[in-house]
PDB file of C-alpha atoms and ligand atoms in Angstrom:
ATOM      1  CA  MET A   1     -41.150  37.176 -25.894  1.00 41.00           C
ATOM      2  CA  VAL A   2     -39.186  40.358 -25.491  1.00 45.00           C
ATOM      3  CA  LEU A   3     -36.438  40.814 -28.061  1.00 48.00           C
ATOM      4  CA  GLY A   4     -34.414  42.926 -25.687  1.00 46.00           C
ATOM      5  CA  LEU A   5     -33.981  39.980 -23.357  1.00 51.00           C
ATOM      6  CA  LEU A   6     -32.244  38.049 -26.104  1.00 50.00           C
ATOM      7  CA  PHE A   7     -30.167  40.848 -27.531  1.00 56.00           C
ATOM      8  CA  GLY A   8     -29.299  42.666 -24.358  1.00 66.00           C
ATOM      9  CA  GLY A   9     -25.581  42.070 -24.800  1.00 89.00           C
ATOM     10  CA  THR A  10     -25.751  38.631 -23.208  1.00 93.00           C
ATOM     11  CA  CYS A  11     -24.962  35.353 -24.967  1.00 95.00           C
ATOM     12  CA  TYR A  12     -28.053  33.179 -25.285  1.00 94.00           C
ATOM     13  CA  LEU A  13     -26.091  30.075 -24.293  1.00 95.00           C
ATOM     14  CA  CYS A  14     -23.430  31.036 -21.755  1.00 96.00           C
ATOM     15  CA  ARG A  15     -24.798  34.409 -20.566  1.00 95.00           C
ATOM     16  CA  GLY A  16     -21.405  35.955 -21.191  1.00 95.00           C
ATOM     17  CA  THR A  17     -20.991  39.284 -22.978  1.00 94.00           C
ATOM     18  CA  ALA A  18     -22.106  39.147 -26.592  1.00 94.00           C
ATOM     19  CA  SER A  19     -22.710  41.593 -29.398  1.00 91.00           C
ATOM     20  CA  ALA A  20     -24.957  39.092 -31.198  1.00 91.00           C
ATOM     21  CA  LEU A  21     -27.264  36.287 -30.106  1.00 93.00           C
ATOM     22  CA  LEU A  22     -24.241  34.158 -29.228  1.00 95.00           C
ATOM     23  CA  CYS A  23     -20.817  35.273 -28.030  1.00 95.00           C
ATOM     24  CA  ALA A  24     -17.912  34.600 -30.400  1.00 95.00           C
ATOM     25  CA  ALA A  25     -16.765  31.547 -28.408  1.00 96.00           C
ATOM     26  CA  CYS A  26     -20.193  29.863 -28.379  1.00 97.00           C
ATOM     27  CA  ASP A  27     -20.668  30.667 -32.045  1.00 96.00           C
ATOM     28  CA  ALA A  28     -17.312  29.106 -32.885  1.00 96.00           C
ATOM     29  CA  ASP A  29     -18.269  26.008 -30.873  1.00 96.00           C
ATOM     30  CA  LEU A  30     -21.471  25.336 -32.809  1.00 97.00           C
ATOM     31  CA  PRO A  31     -21.381  21.824 -34.295  1.00 97.00           C
ATOM     32  CA  ARG A  32     -21.261  22.947 -37.932  1.00 97.00           C
ATOM     33  CA  LEU A  33     -21.423  19.993 -40.301  1.00 96.00           C
ATOM     34  CA  ALA A  34     -18.260  19.587 -42.355  1.00 94.00           C
ATOM     35  CA  PRO A  35     -17.798  17.768 -45.660  1.00 94.00           C
ATOM     36  CA  PRO A  36     -17.560  15.150 -47.056  1.00 96.00           C
ATOM     37  CA  ARG A  37     -21.263  14.301 -46.884  1.00 96.00           C
ATOM     38  CA  CYS A  38     -23.753  12.427 -49.019  1.00 97.00           C
ATOM     39  CA  PRO A  39     -25.262  15.087 -51.315  1.00 98.00           C
ATOM     40  CA  ARG A  40     -28.618  13.406 -51.079  1.00 98.00           C
ATOM     41  CA  CYS A  41     -29.156  12.991 -47.306  1.00 97.00           C
ATOM     42  CA  ALA A  42     -26.273  14.983 -45.742  1.00 97.00           C
ATOM     43  CA  LEU A  43     -24.941  12.082 -43.690  1.00 96.00           C
ATOM     44  CA  ALA A  44     -21.177  11.632 -43.695  1.00 94.00           C
ATOM     45  CA  SER A  45     -19.754   9.732 -46.652  1.00 94.00           C
ATOM     46  CA  GLN A  46     -16.106   8.961 -47.382  1.00 94.00           C
ATOM     47  CA  ARG A  47     -15.455  11.132 -50.432  1.00 96.00           C
ATOM     48  CA  GLY A  48     -18.720  13.034 -50.705  1.00 96.00           C
ATOM     49  CA  GLU A  49     -20.352  10.290 -52.741  1.00 97.00           C
ATOM     50  CA  VAL A  50     -23.999   9.201 -52.427  1.00 98.00           C
ATOM     51  CA  CYS A  51     -24.131   7.002 -49.315  1.00 96.00           C
ATOM     52  CA  GLY A  52     -25.039   3.322 -49.216  1.00 95.00           C
ATOM     53  CA  ARG A  53     -28.291   4.075 -47.464  1.00 94.00           C
ATOM     54  CA  CYS A  54     -29.469   6.344 -50.293  1.00 97.00           C
ATOM     55  CA  LEU A  55     -28.233   3.883 -52.935  1.00 97.00           C
ATOM     56  CA  ALA A  56     -30.079   0.992 -51.303  1.00 96.00           C
ATOM     57  CA  GLU A  57     -33.328   2.899 -50.987  1.00 95.00           C
ATOM     58  CA  ALA A  58     -33.334   6.163 -52.938  1.00 97.00           C
ATOM     59  CA  PRO A  59     -35.334   8.858 -51.166  1.00 98.00           C
ATOM     60  CA  HIS A  60     -37.821  11.022 -53.072  1.00 98.00           C
ATOM     61  CA  TYR A  61     -35.787  14.150 -52.352  1.00 98.00           C
ATOM     62  CA  ASP A  62     -32.775  14.852 -54.549  1.00 98.00           C
ATOM     63  CA  ALA A  63     -30.463  16.710 -52.203  1.00 98.00           C
ATOM     64  CA  THR A  64     -30.063  17.822 -48.593  1.00 98.00           C
ATOM     65  CA  VAL A  65     -28.124  20.706 -47.114  1.00 98.00           C
ATOM     66  CA  ALA A  66     -27.786  20.814 -43.324  1.00 98.00           C
ATOM     67  CA  ALA A  67     -25.995  23.486 -41.313  1.00 98.00           C
ATOM     68  CA  LEU A  68     -25.475  21.843 -37.931  1.00 98.00           C
ATOM     69  CA  ALA A  69     -25.269  18.470 -36.257  1.00 97.00           C
ATOM     70  CA  TYR A  70     -28.284  17.960 -34.010  1.00 96.00           C
ATOM     71  CA  GLU A  71     -26.308  17.841 -30.785  1.00 95.00           C
ATOM     72  CA  PHE A  72     -25.553  20.275 -27.979  1.00 94.00           C
ATOM     73  CA  PRO A  73     -25.913  23.220 -28.201  1.00 96.00           C
ATOM     74  CA  ALA A  74     -27.655  23.169 -31.590  1.00 96.00           C
ATOM     75  CA  ASP A  75     -30.412  21.002 -30.096  1.00 96.00           C
ATOM     76  CA  THR A  76     -30.981  23.603 -27.372  1.00 96.00           C
ATOM     77  CA  LEU A  77     -31.378  26.393 -29.930  1.00 97.00           C
ATOM     78  CA  VAL A  78     -33.733  24.367 -32.151  1.00 97.00           C
ATOM     79  CA  HIS A  79     -35.752  23.218 -29.149  1.00 96.00           C
ATOM     80  CA  SER A  80     -36.131  26.750 -27.788  1.00 96.00           C
ATOM     81  CA  LEU A  81     -37.389  27.986 -31.142  1.00 96.00           C
ATOM     82  CA  LYS A  82     -39.792  25.084 -31.519  1.00 95.00           C
ATOM     83  CA  PHE A  83     -41.260  24.771 -28.054  1.00 93.00           C
ATOM     84  CA  ARG A  84     -40.511  27.992 -26.178  1.00 94.00           C
ATOM     85  CA  GLY A  85     -41.580  30.542 -28.727  1.00 93.00           C
ATOM     86  CA  GLU A  86     -38.176  32.189 -28.920  1.00 94.00           C
ATOM     87  CA  LEU A  87     -38.689  33.388 -32.460  1.00 94.00           C
ATOM     88  CA  ALA A  88     -35.541  35.517 -32.550  1.00 92.00           C
ATOM     89  CA  LEU A  89     -33.700  32.220 -32.884  1.00 96.00           C
ATOM     90  CA  ALA A  90     -35.320  31.710 -36.299  1.00 97.00           C
ATOM     91  CA  GLY A  91     -33.288  34.590 -37.691  1.00 96.00           C
ATOM     92  CA  PHE A  92     -30.099  33.266 -36.194  1.00 96.00           C
ATOM     93  CA  LEU A  93     -30.633  29.688 -37.393  1.00 97.00           C
ATOM     94  CA  GLY A  94     -31.887  30.898 -40.767  1.00 97.00           C
ATOM     95  CA  HIS A  95     -28.701  32.893 -41.179  1.00 96.00           C
ATOM     96  CA  LEU A  96     -26.550  29.835 -40.413  1.00 96.00           C
ATOM     97  CA  LEU A  97     -28.488  27.880 -43.033  1.00 97.00           C
ATOM     98  CA  SER A  98     -28.348  30.673 -45.597  1.00 96.00           C
ATOM     99  CA  GLU A  99     -24.542  30.471 -45.552  1.00 95.00           C
ATOM    100  CA  ARG A 100     -24.791  26.879 -46.831  1.00 95.00           C
ATOM    101  CA  ILE A 101     -27.527  26.881 -49.422  1.00 97.00           C
ATOM    102  CA  ALA A 102     -27.546  27.795 -53.100  1.00 94.00           C
ATOM    103  CA  THR A 103     -30.764  29.646 -53.864  1.00 93.00           C
ATOM    104  CA  ASP A 104     -30.243  29.892 -57.640  1.00 94.00           C
ATOM    105  CA  GLY A 105     -32.687  27.822 -59.641  1.00 95.00           C
ATOM    106  CA  ILE A 106     -35.125  27.438 -56.738  1.00 97.00           C
ATOM    107  CA  ASP A 107     -38.709  28.096 -57.864  1.00 98.00           C
ATOM    108  CA  LEU A 108     -40.487  27.637 -54.535  1.00 98.00           C
ATOM    109  CA  VAL A 109     -39.531  27.507 -50.865  1.00 98.00           C
ATOM    110  CA  VAL A 110     -41.869  25.302 -48.842  1.00 98.00           C
ATOM    111  CA  PRO A 111     -41.536  24.962 -45.057  1.00 98.00           C
ATOM    112  CA  VAL A 112     -42.642  21.566 -43.731  1.00 97.00           C
ATOM    113  CA  PRO A 113     -46.258  22.273 -42.763  1.00 96.00           C
ATOM    114  CA  LEU A 114     -47.806  21.516 -39.404  1.00 94.00           C
ATOM    115  CA  SER A 115     -51.335  20.214 -39.172  1.00 93.00           C
ATOM    116  CA  ALA A 116     -53.956  22.898 -38.553  1.00 92.00           C
ATOM    117  CA  GLU A 117     -54.440  21.466 -35.080  1.00 90.00           C
ATOM    118  CA  ARG A 118     -50.785  21.661 -34.114  1.00 91.00           C
ATOM    119  CA  LEU A 119     -50.429  25.109 -35.631  1.00 93.00           C
ATOM    120  CA  ARG A 120     -53.301  26.318 -33.454  1.00 93.00           C
ATOM    121  CA  GLY A 121     -51.714  24.802 -30.384  1.00 92.00           C
ATOM    122  CA  ARG A 122     -48.217  26.202 -30.984  1.00 93.00           C
ATOM    123  CA  GLY A 123     -49.283  29.446 -32.594  1.00 95.00           C
ATOM    124  CA  TYR A 124     -46.497  29.397 -35.196  1.00 97.00           C
ATOM    125  CA  ASN A 125     -44.604  26.972 -37.395  1.00 97.00           C
ATOM    126  CA  GLN A 126     -40.880  27.082 -36.605  1.00 97.00           C
ATOM    127  CA  SER A 127     -39.990  25.977 -40.139  1.00 98.00           C
ATOM    128  CA  VAL A 128     -41.962  28.900 -41.583  1.00 98.00           C
ATOM    129  CA  GLU A 129     -40.133  31.285 -39.262  1.00 97.00           C
ATOM    130  CA  ILE A 130     -36.745  29.910 -40.404  1.00 98.00           C
ATOM    131  CA  ALA A 131     -37.781  29.956 -44.077  1.00 98.00           C
ATOM    132  CA  ARG A 132     -38.697  33.656 -43.898  1.00 96.00           C
ATOM    133  CA  HIS A 133     -34.974  34.388 -43.620  1.00 95.00           C
ATOM    134  CA  LEU A 134     -33.884  32.289 -46.625  1.00 96.00           C
ATOM    135  CA  ARG A 135     -35.535  33.264 -49.897  1.00 91.00           C
ATOM    136  CA  PRO A 136     -38.613  35.268 -48.853  1.00 88.00           C
ATOM    137  CA  GLY A 137     -39.744  36.066 -52.384  1.00 94.00           C
ATOM    138  CA  LYS A 138     -40.133  32.371 -53.172  1.00 97.00           C
ATOM    139  CA  LEU A 139     -41.890  31.363 -49.964  1.00 98.00           C
ATOM    140  CA  ASP A 140     -45.089  29.408 -50.587  1.00 98.00           C
ATOM    141  CA  LEU A 141     -47.187  28.639 -47.511  1.00 97.00           C
ATOM    142  CA  ALA A 142     -50.249  27.422 -49.425  1.00 97.00           C
ATOM    143  CA  LEU A 143     -48.787  24.690 -51.623  1.00 98.00           C
ATOM    144  CA  CYS A 144     -48.556  21.881 -49.082  1.00 97.00           C
ATOM    145  CA  GLU A 145     -50.954  20.826 -46.347  1.00 96.00           C
ATOM    146  CA  ARG A 146     -50.539  18.334 -43.563  1.00 94.00           C
ATOM    147  CA  SER A 147     -53.538  16.248 -42.659  1.00 87.00           C
ATOM    148  CA  ARG A 148     -52.178  15.036 -39.333  1.00 77.00           C
ATOM    149  CA  ASP A 149     -49.019  14.963 -37.310  1.00 70.00           C
ATOM    150  CA  THR A 150     -49.732  13.029 -34.187  1.00 58.00           C
ATOM    151  CA  PRO A 151     -48.093  11.286 -32.531  1.00 63.00           C
ATOM    152  CA  ALA A 152     -45.009  13.443 -32.777  1.00 64.00           C
ATOM    153  CA  GLN A 153     -42.138  11.788 -34.632  1.00 64.00           C
ATOM    154  CA  LEU A 154     -39.855  12.415 -31.669  1.00 65.00           C
ATOM    155  CA  ASP A 155     -41.843   9.986 -29.563  1.00 69.00           C
ATOM    156  CA  LEU A 156     -41.563   7.110 -32.024  1.00 72.00           C
ATOM    157  CA  PRO A 157     -38.857   4.546 -32.671  1.00 76.00           C
ATOM    158  CA  TYR A 158     -37.093   5.135 -35.997  1.00 70.00           C
ATOM    159  CA  ASP A 159     -38.696   2.191 -37.796  1.00 73.00           C
ATOM    160  CA  GLU A 160     -42.201   3.449 -37.037  1.00 76.00           C
ATOM    161  CA  ARG A 161     -41.647   7.006 -38.215  1.00 74.00           C
ATOM    162  CA  ARG A 162     -42.085   6.206 -41.891  1.00 75.00           C
ATOM    163  CA  ARG A 163     -45.448   4.582 -41.271  1.00 77.00           C
ATOM    164  CA  ASN A 164     -46.488   7.458 -39.035  1.00 77.00           C
ATOM    165  CA  VAL A 165     -46.087  10.083 -41.779  1.00 83.00           C
ATOM    166  CA  ARG A 166     -47.368   8.042 -44.725  1.00 83.00           C
ATOM    167  CA  GLY A 167     -49.969  10.037 -46.628  1.00 86.00           C
ATOM    168  CA  ALA A 168     -49.636  12.953 -44.199  1.00 91.00           C
ATOM    169  CA  PHE A 169     -49.046  15.601 -46.893  1.00 95.00           C
ATOM    170  CA  ARG A 170     -50.941  16.820 -49.912  1.00 95.00           C
ATOM    171  CA  CYS A 171     -50.285  19.491 -52.506  1.00 97.00           C
ATOM    172  CA  THR A 172     -53.021  21.967 -53.303  1.00 97.00           C
ATOM    173  CA  ARG A 173     -51.941  22.501 -56.913  1.00 98.00           C
ATOM    174  CA  ALA A 174     -49.625  21.159 -59.588  1.00 98.00           C
ATOM    175  CA  VAL A 175     -46.007  22.361 -59.673  1.00 98.00           C
ATOM    176  CA  LEU A 176     -44.951  20.863 -62.993  1.00 98.00           C
ATOM    177  CA  GLY A 177     -41.214  21.021 -63.596  1.00 98.00           C
ATOM    178  CA  CYS A 178     -40.529  23.130 -60.490  1.00 98.00           C
ATOM    179  CA  THR A 179     -37.487  22.904 -58.262  1.00 98.00           C
ATOM    180  CA  VAL A 180     -38.732  23.071 -54.690  1.00 98.00           C
ATOM    181  CA  ALA A 181     -36.676  23.759 -51.565  1.00 98.00           C
ATOM    182  CA  VAL A 182     -38.204  22.248 -48.428  1.00 98.00           C
ATOM    183  CA  VAL A 183     -37.251  23.860 -45.118  1.00 98.00           C
ATOM    184  CA  ASP A 184     -37.215  22.024 -41.791  1.00 98.00           C
ATOM    185  CA  ASP A 185     -35.636  22.616 -38.412  1.00 97.00           C
ATOM    186  CA  VAL A 186     -34.452  19.052 -37.787  1.00 96.00           C
ATOM    187  CA  MET A 187     -33.870  16.031 -40.007  1.00 96.00           C
ATOM    188  CA  THR A 188     -33.613  12.716 -38.222  1.00 91.00           C
ATOM    189  CA  THR A 189     -34.424   9.638 -40.298  1.00 90.00           C
ATOM    190  CA  GLY A 190     -35.651  11.801 -43.153  1.00 94.00           C
ATOM    191  CA  ALA A 191     -39.019   9.996 -43.177  1.00 93.00           C
ATOM    192  CA  THR A 192     -41.040  13.206 -42.927  1.00 94.00           C
ATOM    193  CA  LEU A 193     -39.000  14.944 -45.625  1.00 97.00           C
ATOM    194  CA  ASP A 194     -39.214  11.865 -47.847  1.00 97.00           C
ATOM    195  CA  GLU A 195     -42.972  11.806 -47.534  1.00 96.00           C
ATOM    196  CA  LEU A 196     -43.276  15.515 -48.335  1.00 97.00           C
ATOM    197  CA  ALA A 197     -40.910  15.104 -51.307  1.00 98.00           C
ATOM    198  CA  ALA A 198     -43.084  12.229 -52.558  1.00 97.00           C
ATOM    199  CA  ALA A 199     -46.150  14.485 -52.428  1.00 97.00           C
ATOM    200  CA  LEU A 200     -44.282  17.254 -54.282  1.00 98.00           C
ATOM    201  CA  LYS A 201     -43.030  14.842 -56.944  1.00 98.00           C
ATOM    202  CA  GLY A 202     -46.569  13.538 -57.240  1.00 97.00           C
ATOM    203  CA  ALA A 203     -47.672  17.115 -57.958  1.00 98.00           C
ATOM    204  CA  GLY A 204     -45.087  17.344 -60.742  1.00 98.00           C
ATOM    205  CA  ALA A 205     -42.013  18.810 -59.030  1.00 98.00           C
ATOM    206  CA  ALA A 206     -38.871  18.024 -61.015  1.00 98.00           C
ATOM    207  CA  ARG A 207     -36.482  18.377 -58.108  1.00 98.00           C
ATOM    208  CA  VAL A 208     -36.799  18.610 -54.330  1.00 98.00           C
ATOM    209  CA  VAL A 209     -33.970  19.920 -52.163  1.00 98.00           C
ATOM    210  CA  ASN A 210     -34.045  19.837 -48.353  1.00 98.00           C
ATOM    211  CA  TRP A 211     -32.690  22.804 -46.401  1.00 98.00           C
ATOM    212  CA  VAL A 212     -32.441  21.785 -42.749  1.00 98.00           C
ATOM    213  CA  VAL A 213     -30.928  23.595 -39.786  1.00 98.00           C
ATOM    214  CA  ALA A 214     -29.827  20.502 -37.877  1.00 98.00           C
ATOM    215  CA  ARG A 215     -29.157  16.922 -38.927  1.00 97.00           C
ATOM    216  CA  THR A 216     -29.180  13.982 -36.555  1.00 94.00           C
ATOM    217  CA  VAL A 217     -26.063  11.951 -37.170  1.00 86.00           C
ATOM    218  CA  LEU A 218     -27.353   8.390 -37.054  1.00 67.00           C
ATOM    219  CA  ALA A 219     -25.436   5.789 -35.103  1.00 55.00           C
ATOM    220  CA  ASP A 220     -25.507   3.245 -37.946  1.00 46.00           C
TER     221      ASP A 220
HETATM  222 ZN1   ZN B 301     -21.569  32.286 -25.156  1.00 86.57          ZN
HETATM  223 ZN1   ZN B 302     -27.319   9.518 -48.318  1.00 86.57          ZN
END
């Protein structure tokens, strides 16, 4: 990828004149998530209270911050970073996320790991690339490992995703009492993040906070 192609004064989305990755109009049109939202899963809730879904079945993570709704054109940006190797988008999306998150009190920043096999195939982990722009000094790429990640969650119906990721993650050391921020590009059902949070809690983490670029807004 040639950086100049992205930053050559042309908006990545509309090809109009731009002084940044996106022109001012496209940037203003991004589907930024607005409050009130459930502090735990970042879905909409009436007065910013914990939503019924989280009350009925509490996830292992304690909080979620999401910058964008996973809809056009946020999905295009996330997809291009993930599958087309357009790594300059990681800086842009990381910046959007950094405007939302509170980094105080975070001991470790852990991007959702890919399996070794998928990492070899893709050549990079998009969540790592995003996380590099958030709290670089706290980034820990060795703490969590993923044993498998096929089939891809995207290809599965929602109710099968939880089963698909069960036992997929392990921690390589104890993190007693730590507050861990987990970084991901997209949160859909939250099954993957829940499973990773369970592994981190199992390793002694006191608190797990999700930092995600884009959140699918579920129909239910
Ligand atoms: Zn534009
Ligand atoms: Zn919730």
